[in-house]
Amino acid sequence: MRRLQPGQRLVLATHNPGKLREIAAMLAPLGVQVVSAGALGLPEPEETEPDFIGNAMLKARAAATASFLPALADDSGFCVTALGGAPGVYSARWAGPSKDFNAAMARVIAETGDAADRSAWFVCVLCLAWPDGEAQCFEGRVDGTMVWPPRGERGFGYDPLFLPAGGAETYGEMDQDAKHATSHRARAFAQLLDACFG
């Protein structure tokens, strides 16, 4: 896998402001010049793949091809055991066109009903793609339980619903530096760092 060098431009292939903040913060110490897909006016491709790896690769390759720059995409989601892993790859779509994650969290609880199993997990796949189509993906996962009502105003998406295993605070309550150090995205990013930087 080719490596990114300090000073090199990198497109973050996301239009999600929460993901953009988290990933840009992780990349900040590495010296790459980060530009978002939105800032370049790149369209947001339709996520048509059935899994996180497929969607991350689709987004990264689309941005790399359109920008002629290496591109980093994230596909991640909240998965609930009692729902057979849903919302999973449809996590953003459950929030609807208005990105109403309060409604999405309420739907998760409504569909879970009185199921005794409240285990859940977050998955993140990061994909780095180059304009010639070369790509590599890295996957991180954190297991935990689902809480109700949601707790905390930090984070984004389903964060207030998720209590990581062994933790006392949800992702919505947790200091964001602490979350960035231990999250599913951090675990995927550590693999990316090892393979593609330096």
Coordinates of C-alpha atoms in Angstrom, one line a residue:
M1 CA 0.0 0.0 0.0
R2 CA 1.3 3.4 -0.9
R3 CA 1.9 5.8 1.9
L4 CA 0.7 9.4 2.4
Q5 CA 3.4 12.0 3.0
P6 CA 3.3 15.1 5.1
G7 CA 2.1 18.0 3.0
Q8 CA 0.1 15.8 0.7
R9 CA -3.5 16.8 0.0
L10 CA -6.2 14.3 1.1
V11 CA -9.9 14.4 0.4
L12 CA -12.2 13.4 3.2
A13 CA -15.0 11.8 1.3
T14 CA -17.9 12.7 3.7
H15 CA -20.6 15.3 3.9
N16 CA -21.4 14.4 7.5
P17 CA -20.1 17.3 9.7
G18 CA -19.7 15.0 12.7
K19 CA -17.5 12.5 10.9
L20 CA -15.6 15.3 9.3
R21 CA -14.7 16.8 12.7
E22 CA -13.6 13.5 14.1
I23 CA -11.5 12.4 11.2
A24 CA -10.0 15.8 10.6
A25 CA -9.0 15.9 14.3
M26 CA -7.3 12.4 14.0
L27 CA -5.4 13.5 10.8
A28 CA -4.3 16.9 12.2
P29 CA -1.0 15.7 13.8
L30 CA 0.0 14.0 10.6
G31 CA 0.7 17.1 8.5
V32 CA -1.5 16.1 5.5
Q33 CA -3.6 18.9 3.9
V34 CA -7.2 17.8 4.5
V35 CA -10.0 19.1 2.2
S36 CA -13.6 17.8 2.4
A37 CA -15.6 16.5 -0.5
G38 CA -18.2 19.1 0.2
A39 CA -15.6 21.9 0.0
L40 CA -14.6 20.6 -3.5
G41 CA -18.3 20.4 -4.6
L42 CA -18.1 16.7 -5.1
P43 CA -21.4 14.9 -5.2
E44 CA -22.3 12.4 -2.5
P45 CA -22.6 9.0 -4.2
E46 CA -25.5 6.7 -3.4
E47 CA -24.5 4.0 -1.0
T48 CA -25.7 0.9 -2.9
E49 CA -23.4 -1.7 -1.3
P50 CA -24.7 -4.2 1.3
D51 CA -21.9 -3.8 3.7
F52 CA -19.7 -1.2 5.4
I53 CA -16.6 -2.2 3.3
G54 CA -18.4 -1.9 0.0
N55 CA -19.9 1.5 0.8
A56 CA -16.6 2.9 2.2
M57 CA -14.8 1.8 -1.0
L58 CA -17.5 3.2 -3.2
K59 CA -17.3 6.6 -1.5
A60 CA -13.5 6.7 -1.4
R61 CA -13.0 5.7 -5.1
A62 CA -15.7 8.2 -6.3
A63 CA -14.0 11.1 -4.5
A64 CA -10.5 10.0 -5.6
T65 CA -11.6 9.7 -9.2
A66 CA -13.4 13.0 -9.2
S67 CA -10.7 15.0 -7.4
F68 CA -7.5 13.3 -8.8
L69 CA -6.3 13.2 -5.2
P70 CA -6.1 10.4 -2.6
A71 CA -9.4 10.1 -0.7
L72 CA -10.4 8.8 2.7
A73 CA -14.0 7.6 3.2
D74 CA -15.7 6.3 6.3
D75 CA -18.7 4.0 6.4
S76 CA -19.9 3.3 9.9
G77 CA -23.0 2.4 11.8
F78 CA -24.8 1.4 14.9
C79 CA -25.8 -2.3 15.1
V80 CA -28.3 -3.8 17.6
T81 CA -28.2 -7.5 18.3
A82 CA -32.0 -7.7 18.9
L83 CA -32.6 -6.2 15.5
G84 CA -30.3 -8.6 13.7
G85 CA -27.6 -6.0 13.3
A86 CA -29.9 -3.2 12.1
P87 CA -29.8 -0.3 11.5
G88 CA -26.2 -1.2 10.5
V89 CA -25.4 0.1 7.0
Y90 CA -28.8 1.9 7.0
S91 CA -27.9 4.0 10.2
A92 CA -27.9 7.3 8.4
R93 CA -31.0 6.4 6.3
W94 CA -33.0 5.7 9.5
A95 CA -32.5 9.4 10.4
G96 CA -34.3 10.3 7.1
P97 CA -33.5 13.2 4.7
S98 CA -33.5 15.7 7.6
K99 CA -30.9 13.7 9.5
D100 CA -33.1 13.5 12.6
F101 CA -31.2 11.2 14.9
N102 CA -33.6 11.7 17.7
A103 CA -36.2 10.1 15.5
A104 CA -33.8 7.4 14.5
M105 CA -32.9 6.5 18.1
A106 CA -36.6 6.4 19.0
R107 CA -37.2 4.0 16.1
V108 CA -34.4 1.7 17.4
I109 CA -36.0 1.6 20.8
A110 CA -39.5 1.1 19.3
E111 CA -38.3 -1.8 17.1
T112 CA -36.3 -3.4 19.9
G113 CA -39.4 -3.5 22.1
D114 CA -39.1 -5.5 25.2
A115 CA -36.3 -7.7 23.9
A116 CA -34.1 -8.7 26.9
D117 CA -30.8 -8.5 24.9
R118 CA -29.7 -4.9 24.8
S119 CA -26.2 -5.6 23.4
A120 CA -25.1 -3.4 20.5
W121 CA -21.9 -2.4 18.7
F122 CA -20.5 0.4 16.5
V123 CA -18.5 -0.5 13.3
C124 CA -16.3 1.8 11.3
V125 CA -14.6 1.0 8.0
L126 CA -12.1 3.5 6.7
C127 CA -11.1 3.2 3.1
L128 CA -8.1 5.1 1.5
A129 CA -8.4 5.2 -2.3
W130 CA -6.1 6.6 -5.0
P131 CA -7.2 8.1 -8.4
D132 CA -6.0 5.0 -10.2
G133 CA -8.4 2.8 -8.2
E134 CA -6.0 1.3 -5.7
A135 CA -7.8 1.1 -2.3
Q136 CA -7.4 -0.4 1.1
C137 CA -9.9 -0.7 3.9
F138 CA -9.5 -0.9 7.7
E139 CA -12.2 -2.0 10.1
G140 CA -12.8 -1.1 13.8
R141 CA -15.5 -2.3 16.2
V142 CA -16.6 -1.5 19.7
D143 CA -19.1 -3.6 21.6
G144 CA -21.4 -2.4 24.4
T145 CA -25.0 -2.0 25.3
M146 CA -27.9 0.2 24.3
V147 CA -29.4 2.6 26.9
W148 CA -32.7 4.4 27.0
P149 CA -33.4 7.3 27.3
P150 CA -30.4 8.7 25.4
R151 CA -27.7 10.2 27.6
G152 CA -25.5 13.2 26.8
E153 CA -25.3 16.1 24.3
R154 CA -21.8 15.3 22.9
G155 CA -20.9 13.3 19.9
F156 CA -23.4 12.8 17.0
G157 CA -25.7 10.3 15.5
Y158 CA -26.5 7.4 17.8
D159 CA -23.8 8.2 20.4
P160 CA -26.2 9.0 23.3
L161 CA -27.7 5.5 23.0
F162 CA -24.4 3.6 23.2
L163 CA -22.6 2.6 26.4
P164 CA -19.2 0.9 25.5
A165 CA -18.4 -2.3 27.4
G166 CA -16.8 -1.5 30.8
G167 CA -17.6 2.2 30.5
A168 CA -19.7 4.4 32.8
E169 CA -20.5 7.1 30.1
T170 CA -22.2 6.9 26.8
Y171 CA -20.5 8.2 23.7
G172 CA -22.9 11.2 24.1
E173 CA -21.6 11.9 27.6
M174 CA -17.9 11.1 27.1
D175 CA -15.2 13.7 26.7
Q176 CA -14.6 13.7 22.9
D177 CA -10.8 13.3 23.3
A178 CA -11.5 10.1 25.3
K179 CA -14.0 8.9 22.7
H180 CA -11.5 9.6 19.9
A181 CA -8.9 7.5 21.7
T182 CA -11.1 4.4 22.1
S183 CA -13.9 4.5 19.5
H184 CA -14.6 2.2 16.6
R185 CA -13.3 5.0 14.3
A186 CA -10.1 5.2 16.4
R187 CA -9.5 1.5 16.1
A188 CA -9.9 1.6 12.3
F189 CA -7.7 4.7 12.2
A190 CA -4.9 3.0 14.1
Q191 CA -4.7 0.4 11.4
L192 CA -4.8 3.0 8.7
L193 CA -2.0 4.9 10.4
D194 CA 0.2 1.9 10.6
A195 CA -0.3 0.9 6.9
C196 CA -0.4 4.2 5.1
F197 CA 1.5 7.0 7.0
G198 CA 5.1 7.5 7.9

